[in-house]
Amino acid sequence: MLFTVAMFPIGEGVSLRKPVAGVVDEIDRAGLHYEVSAGDTVIEGEWDAVMPVIRRAEERLRGEHKRVFMVLTLDEHVGAENRLHASVEEVETELHRAVRH
């Protein structure tokens, strides 16, 4: 499964570097496969492994901020493995070239 999450406090100023780093820290400490982009983080894993981490990250933010915004999507492709990278590789194969990451 691929989970895409964007989570941050709102109403707390311009820079989100510190609170977003806290979310990424929770994901990293869990040992999950993930990739961070400018607007979200994609996590690969099973429901029972990923959801507790997302909950801890949200609780961590809520402990320091009065309002937390989160968008969470799930893409379940039964039988597919290594989706975090394999999907990109499939597009590159179709294009006959590497894409920018």
PDB file of C-alpha atoms in Angstrom:
ATOM      1  CA  MET A   1       0.000   0.000   0.000  1.00  0.00           C
ATOM      2  CA  LEU A   2       1.064   3.562  -0.606  1.00  0.00           C
ATOM      3  CA  PHE A   3      -0.048   6.207   1.858  1.00  0.00           C
ATOM      4  CA  THR A   4       0.375   9.853   0.948  1.00  0.00           C
ATOM      5  CA  VAL A   5       0.214  12.233   3.879  1.00  0.00           C
ATOM      6  CA  ALA A   6       0.482  15.982   4.231  1.00  0.00           C
ATOM      7  CA  MET A   7       0.267  17.058   7.874  1.00  0.00           C
ATOM      8  CA  PHE A   8       1.036  20.405   9.440  1.00  0.00           C
ATOM      9  CA  PRO A   9      -0.270  22.956  11.935  1.00  0.00           C
ATOM     10  CA  ILE A  10      -2.204  25.940  10.668  1.00  0.00           C
ATOM     11  CA  GLY A  11      -2.295  29.411  12.124  1.00  0.00           C
ATOM     12  CA  GLU A  12       1.234  29.059  13.490  1.00  0.00           C
ATOM     13  CA  GLY A  13       3.290  31.355  11.262  1.00  0.00           C
ATOM     14  CA  VAL A  14       5.028  31.066   7.934  1.00  0.00           C
ATOM     15  CA  SER A  15       7.696  28.376   8.408  1.00  0.00           C
ATOM     16  CA  LEU A  16       6.535  24.789   8.760  1.00  0.00           C
ATOM     17  CA  ARG A  17      10.044  23.316   8.798  1.00  0.00           C
ATOM     18  CA  LYS A  18      10.091  22.293  12.461  1.00  0.00           C
ATOM     19  CA  PRO A  19       6.614  20.703  12.695  1.00  0.00           C
ATOM     20  CA  VAL A  20       6.999  18.906   9.360  1.00  0.00           C
ATOM     21  CA  ALA A  21      10.392  17.608  10.484  1.00  0.00           C
ATOM     22  CA  GLY A  22       8.638  16.160  13.535  1.00  0.00           C
ATOM     23  CA  VAL A  23       6.202  14.268  11.314  1.00  0.00           C
ATOM     24  CA  VAL A  24       9.042  12.929   9.158  1.00  0.00           C
ATOM     25  CA  ASP A  25      10.948  11.955  12.306  1.00  0.00           C
ATOM     26  CA  GLU A  26       8.045   9.763  13.452  1.00  0.00           C
ATOM     27  CA  ILE A  27       7.937   8.030  10.054  1.00  0.00           C
ATOM     28  CA  ASP A  28      11.705   7.579   9.944  1.00  0.00           C
ATOM     29  CA  ARG A  29      11.924   6.184  13.477  1.00  0.00           C
ATOM     30  CA  ALA A  30       9.298   3.571  12.558  1.00  0.00           C
ATOM     31  CA  GLY A  31      11.631   2.153   9.925  1.00  0.00           C
ATOM     32  CA  LEU A  32       9.092   2.520   7.119  1.00  0.00           C
ATOM     33  CA  HIS A  33      10.020   3.026   3.473  1.00  0.00           C
ATOM     34  CA  TYR A  34       9.128   6.603   2.541  1.00  0.00           C
ATOM     35  CA  GLU A  35       9.970   9.580   0.356  1.00  0.00           C
ATOM     36  CA  VAL A  36       9.549  13.234   1.267  1.00  0.00           C
ATOM     37  CA  SER A  37       8.591  15.838  -1.323  1.00  0.00           C
ATOM     38  CA  ALA A  38       7.963  19.555  -1.025  1.00  0.00           C
ATOM     39  CA  GLY A  39       4.284  19.048  -0.229  1.00  0.00           C
ATOM     40  CA  ASP A  40       3.771  15.561   1.159  1.00  0.00           C
ATOM     41  CA  THR A  41       5.340  12.282   2.183  1.00  0.00           C
ATOM     42  CA  VAL A  42       4.664   8.923   0.525  1.00  0.00           C
ATOM     43  CA  ILE A  43       4.939   5.901   2.800  1.00  0.00           C
ATOM     44  CA  GLU A  44       4.949   2.290   1.655  1.00  0.00           C
ATOM     45  CA  GLY A  45       3.685  -0.335   4.060  1.00  0.00           C
ATOM     46  CA  GLU A  46       0.749  -2.262   5.415  1.00  0.00           C
ATOM     47  CA  TRP A  47      -2.196  -0.628   7.178  1.00  0.00           C
ATOM     48  CA  ASP A  48      -1.325  -1.974  10.637  1.00  0.00           C
ATOM     49  CA  ALA A  49       2.253  -0.726  10.372  1.00  0.00           C
ATOM     50  CA  VAL A  50       1.567   2.713   8.885  1.00  0.00           C
ATOM     51  CA  MET A  51      -1.573   3.942  10.644  1.00  0.00           C
ATOM     52  CA  PRO A  52      -0.098   3.906  14.185  1.00  0.00           C
ATOM     53  CA  VAL A  53       2.820   6.003  12.891  1.00  0.00           C
ATOM     54  CA  ILE A  54       0.488   8.528  11.300  1.00  0.00           C
ATOM     55  CA  ARG A  55      -1.453   8.684  14.551  1.00  0.00           C
ATOM     56  CA  ARG A  56       1.736   9.281  16.585  1.00  0.00           C
ATOM     57  CA  ALA A  57       2.792  12.030  14.178  1.00  0.00           C
ATOM     58  CA  GLU A  58      -0.609  13.718  14.481  1.00  0.00           C
ATOM     59  CA  GLU A  59      -0.552  13.420  18.269  1.00  0.00           C
ATOM     60  CA  ARG A  60       2.951  14.903  18.328  1.00  0.00           C
ATOM     61  CA  LEU A  61       1.766  17.918  16.329  1.00  0.00           C
ATOM     62  CA  ARG A  62      -1.407  18.288  18.365  1.00  0.00           C
ATOM     63  CA  GLY A  63       0.672  18.294  21.539  1.00  0.00           C
ATOM     64  CA  GLU A  64       2.379  21.487  20.376  1.00  0.00           C
ATOM     65  CA  HIS A  65      -0.297  23.136  18.214  1.00  0.00           C
ATOM     66  CA  LYS A  66      -3.977  23.873  18.645  1.00  0.00           C
ATOM     67  CA  ARG A  67      -4.921  23.102  15.036  1.00  0.00           C
ATOM     68  CA  VAL A  68      -3.553  20.355  12.780  1.00  0.00           C
ATOM     69  CA  PHE A  69      -4.407  19.899   9.094  1.00  0.00           C
ATOM     70  CA  MET A  70      -3.931  16.521   7.424  1.00  0.00           C
ATOM     71  CA  VAL A  71      -4.653  15.059   4.011  1.00  0.00           C
ATOM     72  CA  LEU A  72      -4.253  11.296   3.806  1.00  0.00           C
ATOM     73  CA  THR A  73      -4.713   9.140   0.730  1.00  0.00           C
ATOM     74  CA  LEU A  74      -4.286   5.402   0.280  1.00  0.00           C
ATOM     75  CA  ASP A  75      -3.492   3.457  -2.877  1.00  0.00           C
ATOM     76  CA  GLU A  76      -3.844  -0.278  -2.410  1.00  0.00           C
ATOM     77  CA  HIS A  77      -2.651  -2.362  -5.340  1.00  0.00           C
ATOM     78  CA  VAL A  78      -3.083  -5.969  -4.317  1.00  0.00           C
ATOM     79  CA  GLY A  79      -0.051  -8.107  -5.105  1.00  0.00           C
ATOM     80  CA  ALA A  80       2.185  -5.193  -6.102  1.00  0.00           C
ATOM     81  CA  GLU A  81       5.485  -4.765  -4.288  1.00  0.00           C
ATOM     82  CA  ASN A  82       8.077  -1.991  -4.138  1.00  0.00           C
ATOM     83  CA  ARG A  83       5.500   0.490  -5.393  1.00  0.00           C
ATOM     84  CA  LEU A  84       7.466   3.424  -4.054  1.00  0.00           C
ATOM     85  CA  HIS A  85      10.051   2.963  -6.797  1.00  0.00           C
ATOM     86  CA  ALA A  86       8.554   0.447  -9.227  1.00  0.00           C
ATOM     87  CA  SER A  87       5.824   2.832 -10.375  1.00  0.00           C
ATOM     88  CA  VAL A  88       8.412   5.462 -11.273  1.00  0.00           C
ATOM     89  CA  GLU A  89      10.523   2.860 -13.069  1.00  0.00           C
ATOM     90  CA  GLU A  90       7.498   1.821 -15.140  1.00  0.00           C
ATOM     91  CA  VAL A  91       6.959   5.414 -16.269  1.00  0.00           C
ATOM     92  CA  GLU A  92      10.657   5.726 -17.106  1.00  0.00           C
ATOM     93  CA  THR A  93      10.446   2.542 -19.174  1.00  0.00           C
ATOM     94  CA  GLU A  94       7.488   3.954 -21.067  1.00  0.00           C
ATOM     95  CA  LEU A  95       9.337   7.238 -21.691  1.00  0.00           C
ATOM     96  CA  HIS A  96      12.646   5.501 -22.501  1.00  0.00           C
ATOM     97  CA  ARG A  97      14.412   7.922 -20.163  1.00  0.00           C
ATOM     98  CA  ALA A  98      14.805   8.828 -16.519  1.00  0.00           C
ATOM     99  CA  VAL A  99      12.478  11.345 -14.937  1.00  0.00           C
ATOM    100  CA  ARG A 100      13.481  13.966 -12.409  1.00  0.00           C
ATOM    101  CA  HIS A 101      12.947  12.993  -8.779  1.00  0.00           C
TER     102      HIS A 101
END
